[in-house]
Coordinates of C-alpha atoms and ligand atoms in Angstrom, one line a residue:
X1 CA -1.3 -8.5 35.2
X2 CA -1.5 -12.4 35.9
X3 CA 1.3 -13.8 37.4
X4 CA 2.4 -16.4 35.0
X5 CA 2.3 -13.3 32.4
X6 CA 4.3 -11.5 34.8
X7 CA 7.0 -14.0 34.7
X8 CA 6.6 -14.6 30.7
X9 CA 7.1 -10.9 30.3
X10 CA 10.3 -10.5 32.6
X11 CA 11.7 -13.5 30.6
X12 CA 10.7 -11.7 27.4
X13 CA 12.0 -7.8 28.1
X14 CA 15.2 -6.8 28.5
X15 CA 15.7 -3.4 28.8
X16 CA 19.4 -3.5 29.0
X17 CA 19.3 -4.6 24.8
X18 CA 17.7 -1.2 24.1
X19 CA 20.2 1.0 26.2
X20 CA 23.1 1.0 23.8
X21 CA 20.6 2.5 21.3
X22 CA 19.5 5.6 23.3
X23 CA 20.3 9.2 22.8
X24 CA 21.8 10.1 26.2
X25 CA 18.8 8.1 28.4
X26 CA 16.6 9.3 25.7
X27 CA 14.5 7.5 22.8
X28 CA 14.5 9.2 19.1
X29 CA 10.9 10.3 19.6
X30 CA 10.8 13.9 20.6
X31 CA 7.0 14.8 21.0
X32 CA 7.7 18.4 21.7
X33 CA 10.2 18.5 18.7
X34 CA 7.8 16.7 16.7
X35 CA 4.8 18.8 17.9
X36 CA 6.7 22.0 17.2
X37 CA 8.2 21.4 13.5
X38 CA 4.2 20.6 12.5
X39 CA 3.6 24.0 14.3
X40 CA 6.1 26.6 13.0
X41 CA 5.8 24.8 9.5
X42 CA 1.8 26.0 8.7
X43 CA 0.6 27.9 5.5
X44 CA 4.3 26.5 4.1
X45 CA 5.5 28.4 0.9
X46 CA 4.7 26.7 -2.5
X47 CA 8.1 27.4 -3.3
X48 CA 9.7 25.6 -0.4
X49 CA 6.8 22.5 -0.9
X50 CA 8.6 22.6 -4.5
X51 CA 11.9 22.3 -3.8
X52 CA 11.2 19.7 -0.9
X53 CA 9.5 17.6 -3.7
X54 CA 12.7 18.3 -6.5
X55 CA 14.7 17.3 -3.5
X56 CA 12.6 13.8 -2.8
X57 CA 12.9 13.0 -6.5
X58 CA 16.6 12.8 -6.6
X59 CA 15.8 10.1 -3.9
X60 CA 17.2 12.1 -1.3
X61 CA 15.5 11.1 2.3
X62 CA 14.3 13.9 3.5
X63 CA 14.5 15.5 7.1
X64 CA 11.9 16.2 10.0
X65 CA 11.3 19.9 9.3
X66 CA 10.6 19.0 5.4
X67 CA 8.5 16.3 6.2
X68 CA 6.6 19.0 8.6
X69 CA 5.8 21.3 5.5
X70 CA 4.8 18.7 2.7
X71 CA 2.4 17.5 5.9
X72 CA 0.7 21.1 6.4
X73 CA 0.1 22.2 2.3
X74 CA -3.4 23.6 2.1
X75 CA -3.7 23.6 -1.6
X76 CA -4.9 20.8 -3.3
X77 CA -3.1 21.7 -7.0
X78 CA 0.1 21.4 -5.0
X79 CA -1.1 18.3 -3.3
X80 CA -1.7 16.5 -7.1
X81 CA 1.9 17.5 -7.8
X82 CA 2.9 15.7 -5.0
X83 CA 0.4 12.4 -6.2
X84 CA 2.6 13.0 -9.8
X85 CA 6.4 13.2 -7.8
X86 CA 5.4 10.2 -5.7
X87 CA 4.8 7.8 -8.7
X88 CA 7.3 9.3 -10.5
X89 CA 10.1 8.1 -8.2
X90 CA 8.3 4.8 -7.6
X91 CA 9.2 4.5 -11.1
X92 CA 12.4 5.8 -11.0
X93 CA 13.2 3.2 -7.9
X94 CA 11.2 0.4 -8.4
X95 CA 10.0 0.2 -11.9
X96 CA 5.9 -0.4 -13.0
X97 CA 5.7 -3.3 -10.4
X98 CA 3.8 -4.3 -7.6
X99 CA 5.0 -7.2 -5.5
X100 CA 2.2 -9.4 -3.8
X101 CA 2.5 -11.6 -1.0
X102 CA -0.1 -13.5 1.2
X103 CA -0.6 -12.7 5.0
X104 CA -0.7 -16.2 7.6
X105 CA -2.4 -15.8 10.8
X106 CA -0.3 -18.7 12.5
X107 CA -2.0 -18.0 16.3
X108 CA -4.0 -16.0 17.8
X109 CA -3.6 -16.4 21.4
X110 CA -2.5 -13.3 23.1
X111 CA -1.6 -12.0 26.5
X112 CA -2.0 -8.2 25.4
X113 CA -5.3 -6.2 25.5
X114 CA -4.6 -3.6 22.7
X115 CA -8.0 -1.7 23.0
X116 CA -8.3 -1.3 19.3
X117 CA -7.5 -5.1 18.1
X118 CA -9.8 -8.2 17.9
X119 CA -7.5 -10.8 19.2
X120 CA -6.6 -8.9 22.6
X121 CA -6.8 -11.2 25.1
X122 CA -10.3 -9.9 26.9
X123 CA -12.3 -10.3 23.7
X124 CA -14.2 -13.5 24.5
X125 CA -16.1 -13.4 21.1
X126 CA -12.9 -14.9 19.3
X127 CA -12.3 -18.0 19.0
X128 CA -8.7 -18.7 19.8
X129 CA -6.3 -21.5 18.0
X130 CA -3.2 -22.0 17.2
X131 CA -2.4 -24.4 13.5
X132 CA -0.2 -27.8 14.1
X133 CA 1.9 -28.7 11.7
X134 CA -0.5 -30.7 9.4
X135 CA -3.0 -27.2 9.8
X136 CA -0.7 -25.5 8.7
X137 CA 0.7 -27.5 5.8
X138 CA -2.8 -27.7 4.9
X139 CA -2.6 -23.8 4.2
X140 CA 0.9 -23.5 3.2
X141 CA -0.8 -25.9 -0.1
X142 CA -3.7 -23.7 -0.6
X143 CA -1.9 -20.6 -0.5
X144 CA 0.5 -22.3 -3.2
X145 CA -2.2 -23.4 -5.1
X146 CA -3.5 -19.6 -6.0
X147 CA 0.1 -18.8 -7.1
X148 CA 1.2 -17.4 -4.0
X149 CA 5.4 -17.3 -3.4
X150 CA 5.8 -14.9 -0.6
X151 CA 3.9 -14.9 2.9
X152 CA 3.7 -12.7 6.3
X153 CA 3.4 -14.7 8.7
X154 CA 1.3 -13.3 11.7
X155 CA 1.1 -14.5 15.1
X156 CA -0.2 -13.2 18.6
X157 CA 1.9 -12.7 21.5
X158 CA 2.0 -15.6 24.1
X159 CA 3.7 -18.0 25.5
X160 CA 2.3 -21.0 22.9
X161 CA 3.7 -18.7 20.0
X162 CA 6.8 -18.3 22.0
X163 CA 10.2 -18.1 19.0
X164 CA 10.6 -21.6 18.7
X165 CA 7.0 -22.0 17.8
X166 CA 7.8 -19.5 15.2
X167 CA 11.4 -20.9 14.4
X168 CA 9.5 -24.2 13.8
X169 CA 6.6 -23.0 11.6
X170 CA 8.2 -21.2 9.1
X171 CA 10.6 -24.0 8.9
X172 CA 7.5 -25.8 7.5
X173 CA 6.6 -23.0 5.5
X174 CA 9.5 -23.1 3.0
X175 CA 9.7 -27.1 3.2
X176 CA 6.1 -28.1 2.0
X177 CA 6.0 -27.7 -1.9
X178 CA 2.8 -28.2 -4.2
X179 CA 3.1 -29.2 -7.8
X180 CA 5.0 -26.4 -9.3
X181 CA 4.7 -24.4 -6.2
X182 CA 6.6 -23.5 -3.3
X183 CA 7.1 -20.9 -0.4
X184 CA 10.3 -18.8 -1.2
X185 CA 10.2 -16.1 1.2
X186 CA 9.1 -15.6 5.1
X187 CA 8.6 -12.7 6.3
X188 CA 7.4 -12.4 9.9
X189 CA 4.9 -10.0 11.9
X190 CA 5.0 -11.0 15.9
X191 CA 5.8 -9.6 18.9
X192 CA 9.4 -7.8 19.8
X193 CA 12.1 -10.4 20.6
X194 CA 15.1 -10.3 22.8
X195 CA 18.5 -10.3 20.6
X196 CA 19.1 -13.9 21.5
X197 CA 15.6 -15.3 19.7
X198 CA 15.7 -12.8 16.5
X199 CA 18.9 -14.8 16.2
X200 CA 17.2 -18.5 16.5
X201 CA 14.8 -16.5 13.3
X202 CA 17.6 -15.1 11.5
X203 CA 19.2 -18.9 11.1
X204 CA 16.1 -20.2 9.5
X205 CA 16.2 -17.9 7.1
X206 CA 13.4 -15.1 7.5
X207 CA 12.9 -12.3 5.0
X208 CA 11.7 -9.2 6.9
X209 CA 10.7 -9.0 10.7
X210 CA 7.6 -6.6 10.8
X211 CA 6.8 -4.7 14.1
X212 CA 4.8 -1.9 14.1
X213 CA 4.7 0.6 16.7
X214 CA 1.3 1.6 16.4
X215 CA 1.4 4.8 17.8
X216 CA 4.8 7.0 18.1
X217 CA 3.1 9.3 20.7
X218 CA 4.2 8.1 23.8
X219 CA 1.1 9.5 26.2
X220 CA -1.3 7.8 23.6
X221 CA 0.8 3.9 23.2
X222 CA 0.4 4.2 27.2
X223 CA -3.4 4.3 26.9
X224 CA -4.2 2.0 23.8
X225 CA -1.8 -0.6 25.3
X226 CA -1.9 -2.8 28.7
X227 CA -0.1 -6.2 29.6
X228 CA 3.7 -7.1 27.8
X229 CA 3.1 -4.3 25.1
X230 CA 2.8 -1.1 27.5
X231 CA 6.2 -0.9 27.1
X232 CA 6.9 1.6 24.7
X233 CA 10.9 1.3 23.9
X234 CA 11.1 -2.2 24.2
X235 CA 9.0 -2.0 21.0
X236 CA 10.3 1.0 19.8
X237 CA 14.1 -0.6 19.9
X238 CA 12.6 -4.0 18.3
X239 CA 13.8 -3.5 15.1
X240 CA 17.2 -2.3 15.7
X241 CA 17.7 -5.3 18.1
X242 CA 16.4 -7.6 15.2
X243 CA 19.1 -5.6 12.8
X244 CA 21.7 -6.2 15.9
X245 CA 20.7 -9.8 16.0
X246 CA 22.1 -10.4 11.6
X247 CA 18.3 -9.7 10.6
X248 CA 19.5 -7.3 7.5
X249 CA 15.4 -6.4 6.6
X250 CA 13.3 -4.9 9.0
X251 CA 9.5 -3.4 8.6
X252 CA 8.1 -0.5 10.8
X253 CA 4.6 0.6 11.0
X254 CA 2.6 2.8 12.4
X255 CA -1.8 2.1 12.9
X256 CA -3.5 5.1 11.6
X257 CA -6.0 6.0 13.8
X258 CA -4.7 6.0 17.3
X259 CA -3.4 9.7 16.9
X260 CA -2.7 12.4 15.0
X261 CA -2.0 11.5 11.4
X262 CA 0.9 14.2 10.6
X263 CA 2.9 12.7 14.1
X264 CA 2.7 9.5 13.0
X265 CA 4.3 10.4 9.7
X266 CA 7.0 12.3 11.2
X267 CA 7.6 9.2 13.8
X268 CA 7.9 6.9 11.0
X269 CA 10.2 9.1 9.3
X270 CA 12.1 9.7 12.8
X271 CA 12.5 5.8 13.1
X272 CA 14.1 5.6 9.3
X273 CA 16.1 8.5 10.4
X274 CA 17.1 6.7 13.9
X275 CA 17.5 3.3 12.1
X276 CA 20.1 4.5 9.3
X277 CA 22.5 6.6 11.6
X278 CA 22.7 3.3 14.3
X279 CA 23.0 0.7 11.0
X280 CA 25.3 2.6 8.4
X281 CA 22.9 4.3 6.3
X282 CA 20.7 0.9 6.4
X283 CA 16.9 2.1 7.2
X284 CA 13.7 0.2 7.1
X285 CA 13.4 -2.1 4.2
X286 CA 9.9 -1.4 4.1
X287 CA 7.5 1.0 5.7
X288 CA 3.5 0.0 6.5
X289 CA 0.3 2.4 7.4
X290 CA -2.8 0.2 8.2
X291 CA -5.7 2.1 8.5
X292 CA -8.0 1.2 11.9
X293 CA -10.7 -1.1 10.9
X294 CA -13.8 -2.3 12.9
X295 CA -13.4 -5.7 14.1
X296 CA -15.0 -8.1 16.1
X297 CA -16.7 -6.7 19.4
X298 CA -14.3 -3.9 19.3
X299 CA -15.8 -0.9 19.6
X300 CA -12.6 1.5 20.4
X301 CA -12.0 0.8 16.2
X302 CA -14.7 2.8 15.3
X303 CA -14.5 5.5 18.0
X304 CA -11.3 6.7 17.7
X305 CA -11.4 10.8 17.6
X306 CA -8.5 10.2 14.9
X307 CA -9.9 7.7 12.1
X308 CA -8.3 9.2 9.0
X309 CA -10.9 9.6 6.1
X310 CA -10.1 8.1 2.5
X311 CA -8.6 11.4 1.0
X312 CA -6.6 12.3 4.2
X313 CA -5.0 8.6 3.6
X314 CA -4.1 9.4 0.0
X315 CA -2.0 12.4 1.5
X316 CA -0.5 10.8 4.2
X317 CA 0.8 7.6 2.1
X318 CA 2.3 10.3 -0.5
X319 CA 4.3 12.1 1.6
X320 CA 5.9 9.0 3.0
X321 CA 7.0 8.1 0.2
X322 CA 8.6 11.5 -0.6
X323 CA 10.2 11.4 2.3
X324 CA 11.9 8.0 2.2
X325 CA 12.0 7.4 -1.6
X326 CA 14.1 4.2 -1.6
X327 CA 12.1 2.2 1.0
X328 CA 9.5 -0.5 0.3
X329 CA 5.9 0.8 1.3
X330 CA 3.2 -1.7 1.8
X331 CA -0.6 -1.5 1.4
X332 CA -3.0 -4.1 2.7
X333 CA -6.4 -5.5 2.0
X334 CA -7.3 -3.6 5.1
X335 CA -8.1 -1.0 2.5
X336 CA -11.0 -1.4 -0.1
X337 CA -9.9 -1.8 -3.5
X338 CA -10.5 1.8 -5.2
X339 CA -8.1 3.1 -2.3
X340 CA -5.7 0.3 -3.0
X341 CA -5.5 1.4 -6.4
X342 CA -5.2 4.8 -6.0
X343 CA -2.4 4.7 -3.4
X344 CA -0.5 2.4 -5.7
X345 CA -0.7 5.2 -8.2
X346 CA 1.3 7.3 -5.8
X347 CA 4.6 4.8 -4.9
X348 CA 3.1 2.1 -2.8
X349 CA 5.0 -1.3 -3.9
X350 CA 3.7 -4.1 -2.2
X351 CA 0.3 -5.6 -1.9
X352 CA -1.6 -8.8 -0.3
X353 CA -4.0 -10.5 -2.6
X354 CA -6.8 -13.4 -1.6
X355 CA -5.7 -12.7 1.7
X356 CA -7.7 -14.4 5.0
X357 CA -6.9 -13.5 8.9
X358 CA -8.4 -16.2 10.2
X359 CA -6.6 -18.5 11.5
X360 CA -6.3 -22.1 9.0
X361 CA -9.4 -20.2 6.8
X362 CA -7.3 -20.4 3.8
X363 CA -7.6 -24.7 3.7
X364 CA -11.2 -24.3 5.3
X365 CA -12.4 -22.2 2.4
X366 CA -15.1 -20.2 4.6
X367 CA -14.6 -16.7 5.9
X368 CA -15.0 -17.0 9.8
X369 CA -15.2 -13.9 11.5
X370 CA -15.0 -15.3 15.1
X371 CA -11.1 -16.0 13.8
X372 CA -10.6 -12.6 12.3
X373 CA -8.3 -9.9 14.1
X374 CA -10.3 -7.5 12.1
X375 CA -12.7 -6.8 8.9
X376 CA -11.0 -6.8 5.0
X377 CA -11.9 -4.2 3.1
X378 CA -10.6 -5.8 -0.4
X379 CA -11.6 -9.0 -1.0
X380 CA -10.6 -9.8 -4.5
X381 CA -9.1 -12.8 -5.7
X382 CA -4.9 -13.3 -6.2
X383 CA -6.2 -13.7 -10.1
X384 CA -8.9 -10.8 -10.0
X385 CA -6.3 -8.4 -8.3
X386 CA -3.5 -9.4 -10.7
X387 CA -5.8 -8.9 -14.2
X388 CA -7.3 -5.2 -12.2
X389 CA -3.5 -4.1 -11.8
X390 CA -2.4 -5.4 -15.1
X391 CA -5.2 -3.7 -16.6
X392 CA -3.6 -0.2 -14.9
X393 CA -0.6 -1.4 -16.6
X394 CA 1.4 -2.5 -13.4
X395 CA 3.0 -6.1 -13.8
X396 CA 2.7 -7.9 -10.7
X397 CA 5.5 -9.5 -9.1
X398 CA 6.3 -12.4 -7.1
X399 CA 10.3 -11.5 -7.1
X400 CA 12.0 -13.5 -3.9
X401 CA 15.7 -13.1 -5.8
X402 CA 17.1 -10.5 -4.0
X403 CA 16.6 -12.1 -0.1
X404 CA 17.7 -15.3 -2.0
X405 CA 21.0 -13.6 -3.8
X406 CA 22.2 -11.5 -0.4
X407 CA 21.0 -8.4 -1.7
X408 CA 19.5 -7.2 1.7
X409 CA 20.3 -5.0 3.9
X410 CA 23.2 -2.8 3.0
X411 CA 23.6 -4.3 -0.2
X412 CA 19.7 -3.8 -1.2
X413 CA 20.0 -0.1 0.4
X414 CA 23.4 0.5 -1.8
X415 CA 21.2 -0.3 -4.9
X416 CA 17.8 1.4 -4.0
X417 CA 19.6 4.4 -3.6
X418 CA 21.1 4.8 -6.6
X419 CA 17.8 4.0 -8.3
X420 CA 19.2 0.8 -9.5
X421 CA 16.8 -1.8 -8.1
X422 CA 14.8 -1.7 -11.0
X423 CA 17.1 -2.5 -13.4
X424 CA 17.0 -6.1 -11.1
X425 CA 13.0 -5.7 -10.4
X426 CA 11.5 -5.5 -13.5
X427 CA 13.3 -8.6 -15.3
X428 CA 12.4 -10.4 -12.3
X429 CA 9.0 -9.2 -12.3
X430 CA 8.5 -9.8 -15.6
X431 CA 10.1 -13.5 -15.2
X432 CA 7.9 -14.5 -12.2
X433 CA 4.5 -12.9 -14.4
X434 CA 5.3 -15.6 -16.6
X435 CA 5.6 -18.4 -14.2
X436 CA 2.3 -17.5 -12.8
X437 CA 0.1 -16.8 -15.8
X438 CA 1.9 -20.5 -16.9
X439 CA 0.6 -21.8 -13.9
X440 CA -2.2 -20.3 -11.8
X441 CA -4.1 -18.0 -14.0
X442 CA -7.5 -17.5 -15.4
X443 CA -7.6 -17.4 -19.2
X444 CA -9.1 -13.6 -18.7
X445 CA -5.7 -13.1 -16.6
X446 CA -3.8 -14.2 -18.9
X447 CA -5.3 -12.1 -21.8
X448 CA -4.6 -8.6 -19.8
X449 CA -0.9 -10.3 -18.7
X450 CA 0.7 -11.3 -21.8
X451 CA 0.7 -7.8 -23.6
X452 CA 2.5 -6.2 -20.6
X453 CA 4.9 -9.2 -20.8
X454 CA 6.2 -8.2 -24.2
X455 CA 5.4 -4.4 -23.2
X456 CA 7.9 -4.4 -20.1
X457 CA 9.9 -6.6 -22.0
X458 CA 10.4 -3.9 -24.8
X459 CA 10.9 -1.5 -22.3
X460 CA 14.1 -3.0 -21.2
X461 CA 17.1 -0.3 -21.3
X462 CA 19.9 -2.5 -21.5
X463 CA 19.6 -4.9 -24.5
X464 CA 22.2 -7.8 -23.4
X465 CA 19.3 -8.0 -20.0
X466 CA 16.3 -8.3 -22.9
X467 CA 18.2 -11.1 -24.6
X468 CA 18.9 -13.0 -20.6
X469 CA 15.3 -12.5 -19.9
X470 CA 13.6 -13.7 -23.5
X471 CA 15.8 -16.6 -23.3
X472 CA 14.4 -17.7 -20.0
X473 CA 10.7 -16.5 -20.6
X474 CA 11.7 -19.1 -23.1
X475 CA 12.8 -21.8 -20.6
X476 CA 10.0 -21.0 -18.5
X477 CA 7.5 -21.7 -21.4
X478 CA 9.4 -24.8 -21.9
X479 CA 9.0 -26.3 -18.6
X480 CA 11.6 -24.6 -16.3
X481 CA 11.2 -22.3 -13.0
X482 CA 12.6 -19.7 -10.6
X483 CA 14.7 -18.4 -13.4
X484 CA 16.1 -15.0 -11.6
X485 CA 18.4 -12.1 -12.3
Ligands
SAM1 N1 0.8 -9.4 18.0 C1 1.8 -8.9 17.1 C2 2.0 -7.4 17.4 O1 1.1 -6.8 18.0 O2 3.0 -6.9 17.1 C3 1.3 -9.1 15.7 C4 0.6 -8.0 15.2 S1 -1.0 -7.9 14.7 C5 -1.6 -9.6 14.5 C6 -0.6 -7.1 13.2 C7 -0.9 -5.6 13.2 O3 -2.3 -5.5 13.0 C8 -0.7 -4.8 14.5 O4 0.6 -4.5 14.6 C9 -1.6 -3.6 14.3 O5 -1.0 -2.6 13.6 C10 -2.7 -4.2 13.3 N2 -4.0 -4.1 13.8 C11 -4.5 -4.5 15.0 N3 -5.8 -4.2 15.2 C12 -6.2 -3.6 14.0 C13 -7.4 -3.1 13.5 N4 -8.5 -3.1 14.3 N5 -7.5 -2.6 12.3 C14 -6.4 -2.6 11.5 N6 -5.2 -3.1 11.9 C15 -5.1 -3.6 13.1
SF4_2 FE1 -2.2 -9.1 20.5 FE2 -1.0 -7.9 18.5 FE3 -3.6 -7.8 18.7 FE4 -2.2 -6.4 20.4 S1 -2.3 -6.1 18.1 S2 -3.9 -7.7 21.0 S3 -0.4 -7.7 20.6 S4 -2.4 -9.6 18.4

């Protein structure tokens, strides 16, 4: 390692943050355990698959061992019943909505060398930049100008994108406004902080701080990863540090493809486990599975021995979200968009839409691949991917009210659980639909949108909301915006 990264990295880490967190010396990721629940679990019962799934949709979290049998069923009729539970609680939870936000690659400069990403710092086919403050107005407008209201915000780790960097850009972010248009909610993918500098992010005023861990097997993160990131619990305790640090919403991830599918299930599971008994019952707010994809000189993405085929995908995403039923679960335009919309039909609630990973390719218009961290597999249109998901009959959301009302955090947990949310996420969905077929849409958009309006609108249980919300779809036709329950 270089010198001056030395230093950066022993001003970065501090292992004594992560300490209070361990299990006797310990982290929460037991590879043997983990190894041995997926191997006394095989050929499970039906029965027992059954009553694991009856258990999920009373949006009960589930544990490791049950997460171990869903993971080995063999029969595919059992598998489709899982497919059916897993939208069925998305509805119960969530409601038929999809919420969209736009990814911003802010910088990619990086002192790590991930073997499997196009940005790590020995790839000399990538151009590297970083956006200044009129760059990056310049994209916050165009971003706003599709209709976009939510952004991840993406940078690489280094000492140019050090936490005041990032502090300072989202900053801008929620202060430049466009017509009708403005930024309402940051969330943040970077690098693990210290507990200090997730609190310089939390007083701006981020939404969720993303970190994934890639890999939860701890012999495999040791090969993929070399420089800062080799350390495998300063990630792994990243996002309770952030929670330590005030950050109420936290993201954890895992990239499929470095190992063993059915262990990185159970590690993500593990983490929500680990993260609600530290934080009061408060797990991950939302829960991530990027699938490997090749990317610029890169060859390790297309050789891993454990690239997970379309179908295997489909399985994986649907038992995650049996086993955590009341957590957020995000699906990228990694994915092309037939698998998009097939895992949305089995509980995934979030999506990105028009989305670039370049960095400033959003105000440049072009698609520049010596910019890219890696290849998109959907590249539809905010508008295009709006009328394809209305036409499925999901409205799509661009809700910001419940970072912007408190309800994170314990509060957002206390309602999920129930299998209350909805009763909040559907009027807003429905309210911010309006405000973007209003102002951003196609006229073909707006044909598919404004039948599900008055559809979801019908659809209502409680009949003092439906008055609230067609009095403000009302206002909003009349000129008003960011009308929220
Ligand atoms: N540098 C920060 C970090 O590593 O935490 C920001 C993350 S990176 C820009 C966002 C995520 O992209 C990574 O955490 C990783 O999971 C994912 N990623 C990296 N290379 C990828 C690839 N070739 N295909 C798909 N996803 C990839
Ligand atoms: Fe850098 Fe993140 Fe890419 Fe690793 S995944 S090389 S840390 S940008």
């Amino acid at each position: 390692m270089l010198a001056a990264v030395a230093k950066w990295r022993d001003n970065v880490i501090k292992p004594e943050e992560n300490e209070p967190f361990l299990n006797k010396g310990r982290d929460f990721i037991n590879d043997s355990l983990i190894e041995n629940l997926l191997a006394v679990n095989q050929h499970p019962d039906p029965v027992r698959i059954r009553e694991i799934m009856a258990k999920a949709l009373e949006l009960n979290r589930l544990e490791l061992d049950e997460a171990a049998v869903l993971l080995n069923c063999e029969d595919e009729e059992l598998w489709e019943e899982m497919y059916r539970t897993g939208l069925q609680i998305k509805h119960k939870v969530y409601g038929r909505r999809i919420v969209t936000f736009a990814p911003l690659y802010v910088s990619n400069y990086c002192v790590n060398n991930c073997t499997y990403c196009g940005y790590r710092a020995e790839n000399k086919h990538i151009h590297r930049t970083q956006l200044s403050k009129e760059e990056l107005e310049a994209e916050i407008r165009a971003l706003v100008n599709l209709g976009h209201k939510r952004l991840i915000m993406v940078y690489g780790e280094h000492p140019k994108s050090d936490v005041d960097y990032i502090a300072e850009t989202i900053k801008v972010a929620y202060a430049t406004k466009e017509g009708n248009g403005e930024i309402r909610r940051v969330n943040v993918n970077a690098a693990p902080l210290k507990i200090a500098d997730y609190k310089v992010l939390r007083d701006v005023g981020i939404g969720t701080y993303q970190v994934f861990q890639e890999t939860y097997h701890h012999h495999t993160y040791q090969q993929v990863h070399r420089s800062i990131k080799a350390d495998y619990r300063w990630r792994l305790y990243s996002l309770h540090r952030a929670m330590e640090a005030g950050i109420d919403d936290v993201g954890i991830g895992a990239l499929f493809g470095l190992y063993d599918w059915k262990f990185e299930v159970m590690g993500l599971l593990a983490h929500t486990i680990d993260l609600e008994s530290k934080f009061g019952g408060v797990g991950p707010h939302t829960i991530s599975f990027p699938r490997l994809q090749p990317a610029v000189n890169t060859p390790f993405a297309e050789q891993s021995p454990y690239l997970v085929d379309d179908s295997t995908f489909k399985k994986l995403v649907t038992v995650i979200r049996l086993c955590v039923p009341y957590t957020g679960m995000i699906i990228t335009a990694r994915e092309r968009a037939e698998v998009r919309n097939e895992v949305v039909n089995v509980g995934c609630t979030q999506l990105d839409a028009s989305s670039n990973i370049g960095v400033g390719t959003y105000s440049q218009k072009e698609v520049d691949y010596s910019k890219q961290q890696f290849i998109l597999g959907d590249t539809r249109t905010l508008d295009e991917t709006i009328r394809d998901l209305a036409e499925m009959g999901w409205i799509t959301s661009f809700c910001t009210a419940d970072y912007r009302c408190g309800r994170t955090g314990e509060c957002f947990m206390g309602i999920a659980k129930k299998g209350k949310i909805h009763n909040l996420c559907m009027p807003n969905a429905i309210l911010t639909f309006k405000e973007y077929l209003l102002d951003y849409a196609s006229p073909e958009t707006v044909r598919a949108g404004e039948p599900l309006i008055e559809k979801e609108l019908q659809a209502l249980p409680n009949p003092e909301v439906r008055r609230v919300v067609r009095e403000m779809l009302d206002r909003i036709e009349a000129g008003e915006r960011d009308l929220f329950l």
